[in-house]
Amino acid sequence: MPAEDVMALRKEHKGIVHRLAIVEKCIDAPGFNERKFRESMATLGVQLREHFTHEERAVYGPLNSRLKRSSPTRELIEDHSSIWKAFDKLSEAKLAQGAGVAPSTELKDRLSSLQLTLRRHLEKEEKVVFWLADLRL
Ligand SMILES: [Fe+2]
Ligand SMILES: [Fe+2]
């Protein structure tokens, strides 16, 4: 796999982490702005969908062909569905009403859960998958 392709995927990871930080900022802002929150979540959703499609095609597919049964992609695909579940739960969380009202515990908890699920997955990919892809594809 050409180095620039691996770099493009890493760049997408950075973009996703950055977008999630914007969602967190929206939630922690003193005056909760529902429109901004919804817009950031929608953008994050698009970024995730494009990135997952990209890497499943460019990395997971070739890894499966090369490594057959020892390919780690089954677990990574499961991670993608866990990330979507956490994303949907955050999208459906009850929102705090009005300016100056603290964000609901539910909202904060669901954000933490998405952050954790996503962080673990990205770390796994950066350490193992992209390294493997660099070596073998
Ligand atoms: Fe992934
Ligand atoms: Fe990824």
PDB file of C-alpha atoms and ligand atoms in Angstrom:
ATOM      1  CA  MET A   1       0.000   0.000   0.000  1.00  0.00           C
ATOM      2  CA  PRO A   2       1.569   3.328  -1.005  1.00  0.00           C
ATOM      3  CA  ALA A   3       2.691   5.523   1.897  1.00  0.00           C
ATOM      4  CA  GLU A   4       0.479   8.394   0.715  1.00  0.00           C
ATOM      5  CA  ASP A   5      -2.612   6.164   0.993  1.00  0.00           C
ATOM      6  CA  VAL A   6      -1.740   5.310   4.594  1.00  0.00           C
ATOM      7  CA  MET A   7      -1.154   9.018   5.212  1.00  0.00           C
ATOM      8  CA  ALA A   8      -4.566   9.861   3.749  1.00  0.00           C
ATOM      9  CA  LEU A   9      -6.228   7.424   6.169  1.00  0.00           C
ATOM     10  CA  ARG A  10      -4.303   8.875   9.113  1.00  0.00           C
ATOM     11  CA  LYS A  11      -5.399  12.329   8.030  1.00  0.00           C
ATOM     12  CA  GLU A  12      -9.014  11.160   8.077  1.00  0.00           C
ATOM     13  CA  HIS A  13      -8.480   9.865  11.630  1.00  0.00           C
ATOM     14  CA  LYS A  14      -7.219  13.300  12.643  1.00  0.00           C
ATOM     15  CA  GLY A  15     -10.273  14.897  11.017  1.00  0.00           C
ATOM     16  CA  ILE A  16     -12.596  12.578  12.969  1.00  0.00           C
ATOM     17  CA  VAL A  17     -10.826  13.290  16.284  1.00  0.00           C
ATOM     18  CA  HIS A  18     -11.020  17.008  15.529  1.00  0.00           C
ATOM     19  CA  ARG A  19     -14.755  16.811  14.735  1.00  0.00           C
ATOM     20  CA  LEU A  20     -15.437  14.883  17.926  1.00  0.00           C
ATOM     21  CA  ALA A  21     -13.617  17.624  19.879  1.00  0.00           C
ATOM     22  CA  ILE A  22     -16.014  20.144  18.284  1.00  0.00           C
ATOM     23  CA  VAL A  23     -18.993  18.032  19.399  1.00  0.00           C
ATOM     24  CA  GLU A  24     -17.521  17.974  22.934  1.00  0.00           C
ATOM     25  CA  LYS A  25     -17.097  21.752  22.847  1.00  0.00           C
ATOM     26  CA  CYS A  26     -20.761  22.143  21.848  1.00  0.00           C
ATOM     27  CA  ILE A  27     -21.837  19.975  24.780  1.00  0.00           C
ATOM     28  CA  ASP A  28     -19.608  21.808  27.278  1.00  0.00           C
ATOM     29  CA  ALA A  29     -20.434  25.315  26.032  1.00  0.00           C
ATOM     30  CA  PRO A  30     -22.181  27.477  28.651  1.00  0.00           C
ATOM     31  CA  GLY A  31     -25.134  28.126  26.335  1.00  0.00           C
ATOM     32  CA  PHE A  32     -25.988  24.820  24.713  1.00  0.00           C
ATOM     33  CA  ASN A  33     -26.773  25.363  21.045  1.00  0.00           C
ATOM     34  CA  GLU A  34     -28.816  22.472  19.716  1.00  0.00           C
ATOM     35  CA  ARG A  35     -28.446  23.480  16.073  1.00  0.00           C
ATOM     36  CA  LYS A  36     -24.626  23.532  16.340  1.00  0.00           C
ATOM     37  CA  PHE A  37     -24.649  20.203  18.145  1.00  0.00           C
ATOM     38  CA  ARG A  38     -26.845  18.610  15.457  1.00  0.00           C
ATOM     39  CA  GLU A  39     -24.706  20.063  12.650  1.00  0.00           C
ATOM     40  CA  SER A  40     -21.450  18.809  14.208  1.00  0.00           C
ATOM     41  CA  MET A  41     -22.935  15.363  14.732  1.00  0.00           C
ATOM     42  CA  ALA A  42     -24.167  15.264  11.127  1.00  0.00           C
ATOM     43  CA  THR A  43     -20.693  16.209   9.850  1.00  0.00           C
ATOM     44  CA  LEU A  44     -19.081  13.627  12.125  1.00  0.00           C
ATOM     45  CA  GLY A  45     -21.499  11.020  10.760  1.00  0.00           C
ATOM     46  CA  VAL A  46     -20.509  11.833   7.179  1.00  0.00           C
ATOM     47  CA  GLN A  47     -16.786  11.714   8.051  1.00  0.00           C
ATOM     48  CA  LEU A  48     -17.179   8.349   9.783  1.00  0.00           C
ATOM     49  CA  ARG A  49     -19.174   6.837   6.935  1.00  0.00           C
ATOM     50  CA  GLU A  50     -16.697   8.004   4.275  1.00  0.00           C
ATOM     51  CA  HIS A  51     -13.693   6.892   6.312  1.00  0.00           C
ATOM     52  CA  PHE A  52     -15.069   3.423   7.110  1.00  0.00           C
ATOM     53  CA  THR A  53     -15.966   2.853   3.455  1.00  0.00           C
ATOM     54  CA  HIS A  54     -12.518   4.057   2.385  1.00  0.00           C
ATOM     55  CA  GLU A  55     -10.526   1.864   4.771  1.00  0.00           C
ATOM     56  CA  GLU A  56     -12.718  -1.200   4.405  1.00  0.00           C
ATOM     57  CA  ARG A  57     -12.002  -1.049   0.673  1.00  0.00           C
ATOM     58  CA  ALA A  58      -8.362   0.094   0.748  1.00  0.00           C
ATOM     59  CA  VAL A  59      -7.082  -1.798   3.815  1.00  0.00           C
ATOM     60  CA  TYR A  60      -9.438  -4.451   5.136  1.00  0.00           C
ATOM     61  CA  GLY A  61     -10.199  -6.058   1.770  1.00  0.00           C
ATOM     62  CA  PRO A  62      -6.523  -6.513   0.760  1.00  0.00           C
ATOM     63  CA  LEU A  63      -5.587  -7.631   4.313  1.00  0.00           C
ATOM     64  CA  ASN A  64      -8.248 -10.337   4.148  1.00  0.00           C
ATOM     65  CA  SER A  65      -6.951 -11.531   0.785  1.00  0.00           C
ATOM     66  CA  ARG A  66      -3.380 -11.721   2.061  1.00  0.00           C
ATOM     67  CA  LEU A  67      -3.833 -12.943   5.608  1.00  0.00           C
ATOM     68  CA  LYS A  68      -6.933 -15.097   5.132  1.00  0.00           C
ATOM     69  CA  ARG A  69      -8.093 -16.516   8.461  1.00  0.00           C
ATOM     70  CA  SER A  70      -5.498 -14.644  10.534  1.00  0.00           C
ATOM     71  CA  SER A  71      -6.739 -11.275   9.271  1.00  0.00           C
ATOM     72  CA  PRO A  72      -7.730  -8.964  12.148  1.00  0.00           C
ATOM     73  CA  THR A  73     -10.504  -7.231  10.207  1.00  0.00           C
ATOM     74  CA  ARG A  74     -13.474  -9.104  11.645  1.00  0.00           C
ATOM     75  CA  GLU A  75     -12.844  -7.472  15.028  1.00  0.00           C
ATOM     76  CA  LEU A  76     -12.351  -4.102  13.359  1.00  0.00           C
ATOM     77  CA  ILE A  77     -15.660  -4.369  11.489  1.00  0.00           C
ATOM     78  CA  GLU A  78     -17.304  -5.175  14.832  1.00  0.00           C
ATOM     79  CA  ASP A  79     -15.665  -2.013  16.228  1.00  0.00           C
ATOM     80  CA  HIS A  80     -17.264  -0.026  13.400  1.00  0.00           C
ATOM     81  CA  SER A  81     -20.710  -1.226  14.406  1.00  0.00           C
ATOM     82  CA  SER A  82     -20.006  -0.439  18.086  1.00  0.00           C
ATOM     83  CA  ILE A  83     -18.962   3.069  17.034  1.00  0.00           C
ATOM     84  CA  TRP A  84     -22.230   3.482  15.084  1.00  0.00           C
ATOM     85  CA  LYS A  85     -24.225   2.295  18.101  1.00  0.00           C
ATOM     86  CA  ALA A  86     -22.468   4.822  20.364  1.00  0.00           C
ATOM     87  CA  PHE A  87     -22.945   7.517  17.712  1.00  0.00           C
ATOM     88  CA  ASP A  88     -26.694   6.813  17.413  1.00  0.00           C
ATOM     89  CA  LYS A  89     -27.116   6.802  21.197  1.00  0.00           C
ATOM     90  CA  LEU A  90     -25.460  10.202  21.452  1.00  0.00           C
ATOM     91  CA  SER A  91     -27.625  11.539  18.603  1.00  0.00           C
ATOM     92  CA  GLU A  92     -30.750  10.383  20.423  1.00  0.00           C
ATOM     93  CA  ALA A  93     -29.732  11.668  23.896  1.00  0.00           C
ATOM     94  CA  LYS A  94     -32.011  14.071  25.728  1.00  0.00           C
ATOM     95  CA  LEU A  95     -30.652  17.587  25.391  1.00  0.00           C
ATOM     96  CA  ALA A  96     -30.412  20.225  28.097  1.00  0.00           C
ATOM     97  CA  GLN A  97     -32.950  22.974  27.585  1.00  0.00           C
ATOM     98  CA  GLY A  98     -32.085  26.647  27.462  1.00  0.00           C
ATOM     99  CA  ALA A  99     -28.953  28.718  27.919  1.00  0.00           C
ATOM    100  CA  GLY A 100     -26.883  28.291  31.073  1.00  0.00           C
ATOM    101  CA  VAL A 101     -28.358  24.866  31.821  1.00  0.00           C
ATOM    102  CA  ALA A 102     -25.728  22.178  32.431  1.00  0.00           C
ATOM    103  CA  PRO A 103     -25.642  19.389  29.828  1.00  0.00           C
ATOM    104  CA  SER A 104     -27.525  16.300  30.941  1.00  0.00           C
ATOM    105  CA  THR A 105     -25.615  13.426  32.508  1.00  0.00           C
ATOM    106  CA  GLU A 106     -27.021  11.240  29.771  1.00  0.00           C
ATOM    107  CA  LEU A 107     -25.497  13.467  27.103  1.00  0.00           C
ATOM    108  CA  LYS A 108     -22.103  13.516  28.845  1.00  0.00           C
ATOM    109  CA  ASP A 109     -22.109   9.764  29.426  1.00  0.00           C
ATOM    110  CA  ARG A 110     -22.996   9.017  25.836  1.00  0.00           C
ATOM    111  CA  LEU A 111     -20.297  11.374  24.593  1.00  0.00           C
ATOM    112  CA  SER A 112     -17.699   9.601  26.798  1.00  0.00           C
ATOM    113  CA  SER A 113     -18.807   6.267  25.476  1.00  0.00           C
ATOM    114  CA  LEU A 114     -18.410   7.384  21.849  1.00  0.00           C
ATOM    115  CA  GLN A 115     -15.008   8.944  22.631  1.00  0.00           C
ATOM    116  CA  LEU A 116     -13.753   5.769  24.276  1.00  0.00           C
ATOM    117  CA  THR A 117     -15.032   3.390  21.584  1.00  0.00           C
ATOM    118  CA  LEU A 118     -13.587   5.550  18.848  1.00  0.00           C
ATOM    119  CA  ARG A 119     -10.235   6.166  20.569  1.00  0.00           C
ATOM    120  CA  ARG A 120      -9.629   2.458  21.188  1.00  0.00           C
ATOM    121  CA  HIS A 121     -10.441   1.630  17.590  1.00  0.00           C
ATOM    122  CA  LEU A 122      -8.262   4.342  16.072  1.00  0.00           C
ATOM    123  CA  GLU A 123      -5.327   3.358  18.310  1.00  0.00           C
ATOM    124  CA  LYS A 124      -5.687  -0.252  17.245  1.00  0.00           C
ATOM    125  CA  GLU A 125      -5.681   0.722  13.588  1.00  0.00           C
ATOM    126  CA  GLU A 126      -2.788   3.123  13.866  1.00  0.00           C
ATOM    127  CA  LYS A 127      -0.620   0.639  15.772  1.00  0.00           C
ATOM    128  CA  VAL A 128      -1.468  -2.598  14.068  1.00  0.00           C
ATOM    129  CA  VAL A 129      -3.419  -2.292  10.877  1.00  0.00           C
ATOM    130  CA  PHE A 130      -1.659   0.533   9.138  1.00  0.00           C
ATOM    131  CA  TRP A 131       1.661  -0.988  10.112  1.00  0.00           C
ATOM    132  CA  LEU A 132       0.577  -4.318   8.639  1.00  0.00           C
ATOM    133  CA  ALA A 133      -0.749  -2.609   5.555  1.00  0.00           C
ATOM    134  CA  ASP A 134       2.590  -0.793   5.153  1.00  0.00           C
ATOM    135  CA  LEU A 135       4.473  -4.080   5.311  1.00  0.00           C
ATOM    136  CA  ARG A 136       2.343  -6.469   3.368  1.00  0.00           C
ATOM    137  CA  LEU A 137       0.144  -4.735   0.859  1.00  0.00           C
TER     138      LEU A 137
HETATM  139 FE    FE B   1     -11.779   1.688  11.269  1.00  0.00          FE
HETATM  140 FE    FE B   2      -9.778   4.129  10.584  1.00  0.00          FE
END
